[in-house]
mmCIF file of C-alpha atoms in Angstrom:
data_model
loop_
_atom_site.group_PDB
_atom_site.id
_atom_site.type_symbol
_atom_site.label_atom_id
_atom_site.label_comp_id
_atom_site.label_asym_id
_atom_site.label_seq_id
_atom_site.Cartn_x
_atom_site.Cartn_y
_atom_site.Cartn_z
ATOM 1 C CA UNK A 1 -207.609 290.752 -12.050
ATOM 2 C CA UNK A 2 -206.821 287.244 -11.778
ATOM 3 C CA UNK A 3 -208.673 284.680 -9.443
ATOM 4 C CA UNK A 4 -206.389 283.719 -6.507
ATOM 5 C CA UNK A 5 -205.470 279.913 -6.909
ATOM 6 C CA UNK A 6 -206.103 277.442 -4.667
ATOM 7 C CA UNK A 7 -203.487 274.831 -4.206
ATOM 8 C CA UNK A 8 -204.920 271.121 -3.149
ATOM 9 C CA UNK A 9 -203.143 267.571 -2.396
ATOM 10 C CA UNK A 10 -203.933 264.682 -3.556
ATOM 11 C CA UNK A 11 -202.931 260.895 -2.013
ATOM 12 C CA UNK A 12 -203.868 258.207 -4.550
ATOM 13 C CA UNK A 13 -204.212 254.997 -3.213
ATOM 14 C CA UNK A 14 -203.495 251.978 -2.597
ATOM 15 C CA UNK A 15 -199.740 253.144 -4.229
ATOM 16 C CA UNK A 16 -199.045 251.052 -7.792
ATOM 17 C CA UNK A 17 -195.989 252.172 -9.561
ATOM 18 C CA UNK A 18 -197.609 250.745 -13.045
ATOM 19 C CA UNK A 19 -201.002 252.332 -12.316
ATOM 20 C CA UNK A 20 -199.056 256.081 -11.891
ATOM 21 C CA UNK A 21 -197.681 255.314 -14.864
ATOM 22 C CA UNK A 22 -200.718 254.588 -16.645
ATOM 23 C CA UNK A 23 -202.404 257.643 -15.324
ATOM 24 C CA UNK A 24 -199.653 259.915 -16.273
ATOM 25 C CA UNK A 25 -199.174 258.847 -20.099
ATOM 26 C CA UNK A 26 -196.438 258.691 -21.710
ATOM 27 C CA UNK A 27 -194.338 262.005 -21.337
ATOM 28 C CA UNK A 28 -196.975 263.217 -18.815
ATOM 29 C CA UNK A 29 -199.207 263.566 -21.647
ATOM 30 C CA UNK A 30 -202.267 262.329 -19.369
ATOM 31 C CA UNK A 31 -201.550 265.007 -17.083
ATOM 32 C CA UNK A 32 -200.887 268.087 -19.908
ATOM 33 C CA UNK A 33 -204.285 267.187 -21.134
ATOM 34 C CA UNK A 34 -206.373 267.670 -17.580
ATOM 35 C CA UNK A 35 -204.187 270.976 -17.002
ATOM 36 C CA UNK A 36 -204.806 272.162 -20.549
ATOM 37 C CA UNK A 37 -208.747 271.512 -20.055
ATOM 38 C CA UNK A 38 -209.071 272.950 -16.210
ATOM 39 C CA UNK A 39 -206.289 275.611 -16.522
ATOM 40 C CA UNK A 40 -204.793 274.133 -13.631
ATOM 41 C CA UNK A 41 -201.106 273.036 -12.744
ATOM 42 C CA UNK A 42 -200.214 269.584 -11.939
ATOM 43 C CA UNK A 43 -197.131 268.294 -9.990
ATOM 44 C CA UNK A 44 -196.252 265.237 -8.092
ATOM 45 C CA UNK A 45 -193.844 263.047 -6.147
ATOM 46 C CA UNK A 46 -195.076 259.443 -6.494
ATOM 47 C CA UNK A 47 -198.611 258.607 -5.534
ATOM 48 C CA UNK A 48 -198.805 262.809 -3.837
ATOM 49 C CA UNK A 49 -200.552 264.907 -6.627
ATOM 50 C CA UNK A 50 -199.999 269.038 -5.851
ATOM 51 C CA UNK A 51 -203.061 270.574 -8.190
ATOM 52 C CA UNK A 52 -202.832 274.642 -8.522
ATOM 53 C CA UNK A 53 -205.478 276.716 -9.698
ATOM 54 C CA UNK A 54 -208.673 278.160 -9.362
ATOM 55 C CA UNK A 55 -210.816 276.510 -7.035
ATOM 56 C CA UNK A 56 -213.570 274.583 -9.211
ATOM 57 C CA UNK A 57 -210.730 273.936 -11.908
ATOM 58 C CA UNK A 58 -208.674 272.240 -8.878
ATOM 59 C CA UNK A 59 -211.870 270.370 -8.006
ATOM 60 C CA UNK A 60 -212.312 269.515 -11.271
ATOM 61 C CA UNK A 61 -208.777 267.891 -11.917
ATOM 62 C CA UNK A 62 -208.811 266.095 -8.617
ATOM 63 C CA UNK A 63 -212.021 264.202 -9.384
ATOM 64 C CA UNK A 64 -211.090 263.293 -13.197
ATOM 65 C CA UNK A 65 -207.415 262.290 -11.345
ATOM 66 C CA UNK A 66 -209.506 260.304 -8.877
ATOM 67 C CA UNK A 67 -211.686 258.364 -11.490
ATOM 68 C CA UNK A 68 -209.272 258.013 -14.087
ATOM 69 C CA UNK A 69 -206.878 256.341 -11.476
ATOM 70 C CA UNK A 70 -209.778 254.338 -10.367
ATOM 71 C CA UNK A 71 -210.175 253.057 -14.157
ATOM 72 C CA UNK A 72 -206.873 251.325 -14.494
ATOM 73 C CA UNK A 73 -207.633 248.513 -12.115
ATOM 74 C CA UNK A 74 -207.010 245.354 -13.055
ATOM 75 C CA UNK A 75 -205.426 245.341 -16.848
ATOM 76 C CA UNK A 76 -207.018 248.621 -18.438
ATOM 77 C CA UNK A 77 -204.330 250.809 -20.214
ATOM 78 C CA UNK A 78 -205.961 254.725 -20.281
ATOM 79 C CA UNK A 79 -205.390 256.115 -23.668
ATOM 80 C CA UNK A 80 -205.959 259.753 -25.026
ATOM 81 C CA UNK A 81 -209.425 259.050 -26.018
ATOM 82 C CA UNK A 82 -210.291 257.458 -22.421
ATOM 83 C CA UNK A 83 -208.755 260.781 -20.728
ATOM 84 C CA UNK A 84 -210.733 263.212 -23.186
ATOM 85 C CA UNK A 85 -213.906 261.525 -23.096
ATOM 86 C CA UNK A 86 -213.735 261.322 -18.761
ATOM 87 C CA UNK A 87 -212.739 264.926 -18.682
ATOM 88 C CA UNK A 88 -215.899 266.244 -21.298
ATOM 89 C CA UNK A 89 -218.417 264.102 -19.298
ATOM 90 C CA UNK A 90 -216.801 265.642 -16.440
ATOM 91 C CA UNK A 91 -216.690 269.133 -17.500
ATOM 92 C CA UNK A 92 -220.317 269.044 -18.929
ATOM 93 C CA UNK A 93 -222.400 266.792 -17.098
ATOM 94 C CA UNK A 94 -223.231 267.338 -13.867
ATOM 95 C CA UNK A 95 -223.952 263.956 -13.543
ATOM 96 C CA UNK A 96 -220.646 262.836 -13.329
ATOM 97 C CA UNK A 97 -220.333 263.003 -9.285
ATOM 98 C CA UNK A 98 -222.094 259.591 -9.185
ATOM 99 C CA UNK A 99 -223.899 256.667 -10.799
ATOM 100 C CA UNK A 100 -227.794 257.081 -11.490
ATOM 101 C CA UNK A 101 -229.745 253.708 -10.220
ATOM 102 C CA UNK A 102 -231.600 254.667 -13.559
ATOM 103 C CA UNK A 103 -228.889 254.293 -16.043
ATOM 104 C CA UNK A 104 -229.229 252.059 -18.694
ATOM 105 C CA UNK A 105 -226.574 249.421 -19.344
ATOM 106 C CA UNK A 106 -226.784 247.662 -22.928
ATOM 107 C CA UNK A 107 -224.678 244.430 -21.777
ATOM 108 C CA UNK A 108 -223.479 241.937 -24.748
ATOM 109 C CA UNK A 109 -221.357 238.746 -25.033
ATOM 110 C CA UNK A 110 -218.112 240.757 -26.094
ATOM 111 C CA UNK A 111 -219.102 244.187 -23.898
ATOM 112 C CA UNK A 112 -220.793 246.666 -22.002
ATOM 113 C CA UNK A 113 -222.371 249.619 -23.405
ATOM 114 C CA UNK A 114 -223.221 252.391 -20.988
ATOM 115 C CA UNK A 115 -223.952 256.252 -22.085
ATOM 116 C CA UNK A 116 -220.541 258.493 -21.842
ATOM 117 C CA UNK A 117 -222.278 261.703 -20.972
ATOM 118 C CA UNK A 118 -226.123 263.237 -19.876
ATOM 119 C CA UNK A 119 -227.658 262.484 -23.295
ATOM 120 C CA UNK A 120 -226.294 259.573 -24.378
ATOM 121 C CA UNK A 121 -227.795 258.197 -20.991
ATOM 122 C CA UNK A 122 -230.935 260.072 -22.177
ATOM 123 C CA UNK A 123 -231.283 258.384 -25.464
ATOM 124 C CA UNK A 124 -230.510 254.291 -23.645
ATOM 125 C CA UNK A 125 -233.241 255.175 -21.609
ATOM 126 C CA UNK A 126 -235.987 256.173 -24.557
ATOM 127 C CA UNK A 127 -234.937 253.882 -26.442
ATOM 128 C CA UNK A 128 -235.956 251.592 -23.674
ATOM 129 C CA UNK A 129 -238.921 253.344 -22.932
ATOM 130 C CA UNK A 130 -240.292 254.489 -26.372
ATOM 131 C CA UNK A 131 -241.325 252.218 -29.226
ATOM 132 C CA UNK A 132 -240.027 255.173 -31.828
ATOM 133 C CA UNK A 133 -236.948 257.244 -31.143
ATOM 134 C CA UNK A 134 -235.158 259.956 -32.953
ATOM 135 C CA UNK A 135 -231.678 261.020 -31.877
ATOM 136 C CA UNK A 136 -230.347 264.163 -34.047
ATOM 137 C CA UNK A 137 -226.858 265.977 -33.898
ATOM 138 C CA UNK A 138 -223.461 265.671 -35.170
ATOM 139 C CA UNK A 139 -220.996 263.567 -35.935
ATOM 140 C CA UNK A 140 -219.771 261.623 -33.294
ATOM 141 C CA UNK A 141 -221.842 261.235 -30.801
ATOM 142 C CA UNK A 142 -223.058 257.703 -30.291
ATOM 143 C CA UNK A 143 -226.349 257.813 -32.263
ATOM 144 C CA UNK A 144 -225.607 254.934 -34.274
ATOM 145 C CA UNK A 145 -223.447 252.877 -32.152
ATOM 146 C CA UNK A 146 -225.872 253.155 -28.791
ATOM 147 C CA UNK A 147 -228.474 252.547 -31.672
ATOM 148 C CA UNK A 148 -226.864 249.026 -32.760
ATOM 149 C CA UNK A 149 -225.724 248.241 -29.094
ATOM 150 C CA UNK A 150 -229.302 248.002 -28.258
ATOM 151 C CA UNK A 151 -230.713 246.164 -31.686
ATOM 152 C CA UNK A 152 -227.556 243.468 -30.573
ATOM 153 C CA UNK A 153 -229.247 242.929 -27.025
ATOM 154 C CA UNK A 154 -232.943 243.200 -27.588
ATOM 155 C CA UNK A 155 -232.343 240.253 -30.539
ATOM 156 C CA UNK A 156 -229.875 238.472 -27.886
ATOM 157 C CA UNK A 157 -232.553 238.762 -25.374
ATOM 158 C CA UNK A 158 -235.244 237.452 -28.380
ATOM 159 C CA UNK A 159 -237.224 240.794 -27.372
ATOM 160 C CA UNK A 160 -237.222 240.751 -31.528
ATOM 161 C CA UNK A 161 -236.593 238.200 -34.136
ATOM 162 C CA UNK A 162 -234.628 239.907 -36.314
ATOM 163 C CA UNK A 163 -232.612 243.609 -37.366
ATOM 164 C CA UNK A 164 -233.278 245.915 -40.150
ATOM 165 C CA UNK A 165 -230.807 248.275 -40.955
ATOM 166 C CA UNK A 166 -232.016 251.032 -43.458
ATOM 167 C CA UNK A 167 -230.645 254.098 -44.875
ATOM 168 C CA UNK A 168 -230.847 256.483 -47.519
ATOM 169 C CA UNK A 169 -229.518 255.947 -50.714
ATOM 170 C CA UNK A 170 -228.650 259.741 -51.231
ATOM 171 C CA UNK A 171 -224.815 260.768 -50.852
ATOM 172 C CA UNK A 172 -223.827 264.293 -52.016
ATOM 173 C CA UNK A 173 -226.241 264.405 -54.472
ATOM 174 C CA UNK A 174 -225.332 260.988 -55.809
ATOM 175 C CA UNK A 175 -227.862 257.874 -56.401
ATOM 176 C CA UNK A 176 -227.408 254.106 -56.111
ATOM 177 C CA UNK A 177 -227.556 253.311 -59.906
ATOM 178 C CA UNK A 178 -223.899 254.809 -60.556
ATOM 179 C CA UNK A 179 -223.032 251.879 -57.932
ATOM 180 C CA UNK A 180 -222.020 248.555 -59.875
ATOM 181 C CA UNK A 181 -223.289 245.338 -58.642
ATOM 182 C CA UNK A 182 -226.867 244.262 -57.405
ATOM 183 C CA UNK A 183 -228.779 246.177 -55.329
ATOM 184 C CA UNK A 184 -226.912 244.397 -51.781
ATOM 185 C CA UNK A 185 -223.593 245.481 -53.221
ATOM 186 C CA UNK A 186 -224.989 249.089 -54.413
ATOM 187 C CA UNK A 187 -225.868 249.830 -50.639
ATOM 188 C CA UNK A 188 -223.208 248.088 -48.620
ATOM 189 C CA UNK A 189 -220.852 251.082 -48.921
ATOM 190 C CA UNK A 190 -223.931 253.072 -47.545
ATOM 191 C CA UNK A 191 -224.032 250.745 -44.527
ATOM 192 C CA UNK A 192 -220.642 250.572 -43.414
ATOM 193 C CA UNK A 193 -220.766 252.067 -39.985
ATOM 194 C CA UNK A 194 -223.733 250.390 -38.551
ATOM 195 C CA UNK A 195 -221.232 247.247 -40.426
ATOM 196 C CA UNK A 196 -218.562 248.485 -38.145
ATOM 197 C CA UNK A 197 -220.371 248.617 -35.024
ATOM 198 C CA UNK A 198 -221.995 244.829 -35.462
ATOM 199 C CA UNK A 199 -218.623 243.567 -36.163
ATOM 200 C CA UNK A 200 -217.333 245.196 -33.017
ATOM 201 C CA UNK A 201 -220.121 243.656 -30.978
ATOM 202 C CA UNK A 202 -220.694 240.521 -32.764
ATOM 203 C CA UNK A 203 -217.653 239.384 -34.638
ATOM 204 C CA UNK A 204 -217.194 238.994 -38.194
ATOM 205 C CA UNK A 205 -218.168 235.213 -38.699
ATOM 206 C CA UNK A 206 -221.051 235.883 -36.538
ATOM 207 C CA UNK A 207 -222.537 238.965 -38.386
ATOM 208 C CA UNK A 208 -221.911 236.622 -41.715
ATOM 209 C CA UNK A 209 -223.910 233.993 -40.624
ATOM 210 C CA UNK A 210 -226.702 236.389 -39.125
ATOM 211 C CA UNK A 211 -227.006 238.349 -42.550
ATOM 212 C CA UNK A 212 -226.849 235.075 -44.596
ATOM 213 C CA UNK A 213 -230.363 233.579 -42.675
ATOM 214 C CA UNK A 214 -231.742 237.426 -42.986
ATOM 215 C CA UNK A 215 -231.583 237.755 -39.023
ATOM 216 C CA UNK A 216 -230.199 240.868 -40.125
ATOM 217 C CA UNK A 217 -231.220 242.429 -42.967
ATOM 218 C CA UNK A 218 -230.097 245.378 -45.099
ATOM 219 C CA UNK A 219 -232.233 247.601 -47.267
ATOM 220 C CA UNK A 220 -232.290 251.279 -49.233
ATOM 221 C CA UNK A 221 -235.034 253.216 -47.441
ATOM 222 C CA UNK A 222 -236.920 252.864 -50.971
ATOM 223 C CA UNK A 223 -236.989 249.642 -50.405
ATOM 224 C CA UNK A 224 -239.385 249.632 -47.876
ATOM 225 C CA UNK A 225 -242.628 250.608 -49.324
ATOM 226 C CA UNK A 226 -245.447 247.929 -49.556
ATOM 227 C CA UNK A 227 -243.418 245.798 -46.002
ATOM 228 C CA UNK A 228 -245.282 245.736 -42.291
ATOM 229 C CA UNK A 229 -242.109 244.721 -39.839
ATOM 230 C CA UNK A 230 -243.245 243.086 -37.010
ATOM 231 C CA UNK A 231 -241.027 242.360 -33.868
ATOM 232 C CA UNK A 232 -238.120 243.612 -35.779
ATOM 233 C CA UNK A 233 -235.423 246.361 -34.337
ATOM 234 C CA UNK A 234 -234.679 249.002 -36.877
ATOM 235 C CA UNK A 235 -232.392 251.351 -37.638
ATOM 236 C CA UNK A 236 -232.882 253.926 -39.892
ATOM 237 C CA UNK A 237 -229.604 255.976 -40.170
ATOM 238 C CA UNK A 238 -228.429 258.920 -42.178
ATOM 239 C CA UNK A 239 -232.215 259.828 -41.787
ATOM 240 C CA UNK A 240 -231.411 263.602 -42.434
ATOM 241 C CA UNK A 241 -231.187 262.319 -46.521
ATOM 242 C CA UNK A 242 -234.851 261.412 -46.139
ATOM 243 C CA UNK A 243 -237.698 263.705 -47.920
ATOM 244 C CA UNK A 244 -241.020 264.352 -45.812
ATOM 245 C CA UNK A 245 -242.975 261.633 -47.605
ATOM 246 C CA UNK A 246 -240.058 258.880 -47.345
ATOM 247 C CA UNK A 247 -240.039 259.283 -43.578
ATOM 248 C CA UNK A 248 -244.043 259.199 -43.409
ATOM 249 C CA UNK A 249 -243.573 255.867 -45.229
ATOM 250 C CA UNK A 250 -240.813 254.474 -43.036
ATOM 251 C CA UNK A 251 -242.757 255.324 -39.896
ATOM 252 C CA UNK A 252 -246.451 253.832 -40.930
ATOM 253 C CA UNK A 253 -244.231 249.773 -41.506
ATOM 254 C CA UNK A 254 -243.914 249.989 -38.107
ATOM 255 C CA UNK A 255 -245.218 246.621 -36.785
ATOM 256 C CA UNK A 256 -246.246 244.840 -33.401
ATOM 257 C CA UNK A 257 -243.433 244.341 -31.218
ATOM 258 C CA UNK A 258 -241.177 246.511 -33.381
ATOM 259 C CA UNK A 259 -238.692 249.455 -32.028
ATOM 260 C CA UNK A 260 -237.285 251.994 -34.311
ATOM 261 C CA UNK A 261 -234.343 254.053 -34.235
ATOM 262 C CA UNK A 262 -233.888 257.184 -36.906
ATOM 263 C CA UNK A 263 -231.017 258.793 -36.623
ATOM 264 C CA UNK A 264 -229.224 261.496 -37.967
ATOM 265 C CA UNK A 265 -227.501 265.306 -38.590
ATOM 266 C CA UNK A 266 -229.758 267.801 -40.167
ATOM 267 C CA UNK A 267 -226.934 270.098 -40.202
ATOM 268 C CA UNK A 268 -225.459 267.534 -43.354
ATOM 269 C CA UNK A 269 -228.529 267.170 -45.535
ATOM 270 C CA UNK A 270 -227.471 266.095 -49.184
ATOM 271 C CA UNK A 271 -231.300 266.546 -50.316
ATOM 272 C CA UNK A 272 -231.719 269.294 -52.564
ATOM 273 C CA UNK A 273 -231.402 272.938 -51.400
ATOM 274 C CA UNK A 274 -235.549 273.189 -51.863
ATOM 275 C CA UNK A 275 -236.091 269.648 -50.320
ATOM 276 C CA UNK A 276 -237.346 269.236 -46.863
ATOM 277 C CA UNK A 277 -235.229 267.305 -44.496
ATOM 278 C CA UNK A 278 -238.021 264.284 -43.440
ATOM 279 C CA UNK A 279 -236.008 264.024 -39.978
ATOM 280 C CA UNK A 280 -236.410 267.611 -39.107
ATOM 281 C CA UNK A 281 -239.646 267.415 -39.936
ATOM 282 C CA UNK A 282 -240.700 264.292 -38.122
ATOM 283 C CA UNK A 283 -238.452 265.631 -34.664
ATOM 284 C CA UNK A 284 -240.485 268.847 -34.339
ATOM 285 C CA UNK A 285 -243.452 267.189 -35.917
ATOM 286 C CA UNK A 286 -243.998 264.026 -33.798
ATOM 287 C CA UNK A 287 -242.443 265.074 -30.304
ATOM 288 C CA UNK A 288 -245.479 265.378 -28.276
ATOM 289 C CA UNK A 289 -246.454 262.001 -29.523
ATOM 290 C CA UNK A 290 -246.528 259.075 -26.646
ATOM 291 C CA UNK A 291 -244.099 256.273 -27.468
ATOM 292 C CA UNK A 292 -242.041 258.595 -29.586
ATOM 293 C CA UNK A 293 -239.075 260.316 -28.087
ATOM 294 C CA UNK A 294 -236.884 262.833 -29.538
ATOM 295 C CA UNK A 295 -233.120 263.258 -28.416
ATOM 296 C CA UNK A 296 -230.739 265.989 -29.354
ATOM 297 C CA UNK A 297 -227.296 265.743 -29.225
ATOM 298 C CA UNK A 298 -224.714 268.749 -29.298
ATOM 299 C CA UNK A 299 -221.167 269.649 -29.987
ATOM 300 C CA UNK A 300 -219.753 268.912 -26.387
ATOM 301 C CA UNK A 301 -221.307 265.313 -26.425
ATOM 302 C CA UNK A 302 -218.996 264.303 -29.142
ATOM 303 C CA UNK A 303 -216.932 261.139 -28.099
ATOM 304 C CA UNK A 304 -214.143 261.312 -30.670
ATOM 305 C CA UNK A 305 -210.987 262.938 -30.948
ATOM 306 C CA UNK A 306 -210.670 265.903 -28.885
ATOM 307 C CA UNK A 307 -210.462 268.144 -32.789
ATOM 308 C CA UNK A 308 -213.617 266.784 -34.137
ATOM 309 C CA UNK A 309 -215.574 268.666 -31.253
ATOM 310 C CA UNK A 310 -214.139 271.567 -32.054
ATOM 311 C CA UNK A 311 -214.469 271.420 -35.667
ATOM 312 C CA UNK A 312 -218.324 270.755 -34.918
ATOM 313 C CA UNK A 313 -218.576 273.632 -33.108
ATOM 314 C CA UNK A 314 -217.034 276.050 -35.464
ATOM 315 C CA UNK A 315 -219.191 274.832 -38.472
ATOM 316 C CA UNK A 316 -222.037 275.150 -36.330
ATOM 317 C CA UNK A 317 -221.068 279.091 -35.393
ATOM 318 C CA UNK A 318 -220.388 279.253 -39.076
ATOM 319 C CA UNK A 319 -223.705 278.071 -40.008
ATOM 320 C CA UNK A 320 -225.645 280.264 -37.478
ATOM 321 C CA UNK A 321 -223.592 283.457 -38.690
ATOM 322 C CA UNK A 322 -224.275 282.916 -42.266
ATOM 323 C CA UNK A 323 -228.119 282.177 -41.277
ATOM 324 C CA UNK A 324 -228.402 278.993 -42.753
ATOM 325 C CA UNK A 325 -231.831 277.794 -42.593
ATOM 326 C CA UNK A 326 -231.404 273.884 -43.012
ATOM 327 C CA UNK A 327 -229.992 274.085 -39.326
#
């Protein structure tokens, strides 16, 4: 038997014909994608919103209606991505109904960083807290971006002198040395999205000149042995592709005044099939440690598109049907 709905108005004020607009989408396609999500109907005359539906779906809508009109103040234009990512932090944090005094804002000469959901909060605050962090889980959910955002403000704020951004050289079973170039050129392709995210936050010219006085630095995990890095932020990302020993070595150049960052998805280890993962390893391993933290992301705390969520989730079931024991 179906629930009875529970029909609820909503008045949003103060009334701005080009706000509406921006809240609906184009082609109402704002207001398919809340009724899609909360299995609720949405109608309205002007600024009067008529939501139908079952009564914590209707609750639901009306507060994601509320915020998201509340985010186009001034000049912001909502897009697809803004609505999904409101309506999962929304739907699966039950944070959402108001701001924690706690939260941790990473605030940078271009932006502000804040977490988009429970554990991305989570993982600002140990990094903050914790000297060594590990954040594991899938694709797309702010491990190395939140990762960089603080590296940018900790050197901005001279809390360190410099960056270090490592990762393994180990990419579906391929190694650097079928690369061309020197060893900077060999990993570069390796280090694009930590690339992407200092451009973002930096600007191109800036990260140029930063990398050319070795402010920031680039290296293959390999390349590490033998170094002690003192008040240095790094980043070790990709750190699924580590082996047990490689991580023990990363972890013991750990210097005074440093922070590290591992990150990774031990559901996409390219190691082979015999190989321990060195991140799985070191997460279970070192979590009751003080000054390490552990954070684990899942499926629903993916910020992308709305598909790559699901797609997580399905490889996921897929992997815990077949049994697969590098989960």
């Amino acid at each position: 038997m179906k629930a009875a709905t529970t029909p609820e108005t909503l008045q949003l004020t103060p009334e701005d014909n080009r706000r509406l607009a921006g809240l609906c989408g184009q082609s109402n396609t704002h207001l398919k994608q809340i009724e899609a999500r909360f299995d609720v109907k949405i109608s309205h005359r002007g600024h009067l919103f008529l939501i139908d539906g079952e009564a914590d779906n209707v609750g639901n809508a009306r507060n994601i209606l509320q915020a998201l009109y509340d985010d186009t103040r001034g000049d912001v234009v909502l897009s697809n991505e803004n609505v999904h990512m409101k309506v999962s932090q929304l739907s699966h944090d039950d944070h959402a109904e108001g701001r924690d005094p706690s939260e941790v804002v990473v605030r940078l000469r271009k932006l502000q960083v804040r977490g988009k959901n429970r554990n991305q909060r989570d993982y600002l605050r140990n990094i903050t807290g914790h000297d060594i962090n590990f954040s594991v889980g899938p694709a797309g959910t702010g491990k190395t971006y939140l990762a960089v955002a603080c590296a940018v403000e900790a050197l901005a704020n001279n809390e360190v002198d410099r960056i270090i951004l490592v990762r393994p050289a180990v990419e579906a079973g391929e190694r650097l040395g079928f690369l061309p170039g020197d060893i900077g050129q060999k990993v570069d392709p390796y280090l694009r999205p930590l690339y992407d995210a200092l451009y973002e936050m930096l600007g191109f010219d800036r990260v140029g000149k930063l990398l050319d006085r070795g402010v920031i630095e680039l290296a293959p995990l390999a390349y590490m042995r033998g170094r002690t890095l003192n008040e240095s932020f790094i980043i070790l990302d990709e750190a699924q592709n580590s082996t047990v020993e490689q991580m023990k070595m990363f972890l013991t150049r750990i210097g005074y005044g440093s922070k590290a960052v591992i990150a990774g998805d031990i559901t996409q280890v390219d190691l082979p099939k015999s190989t321990v993962s060195g991140l799985r390893y070191a997460a279970e391993a070192l979590i009751d440690i003080e000054g390490i933290s552990v954070t684990r992301f899942v499926s629903r705390d993916v910020v992308r598109h709305p598909l790559v969520q699901r797609i997580v989730e399905v490889f996921e079931a897929q992997a815990l049907t077949n049994g697969d024991d590098r989960q």
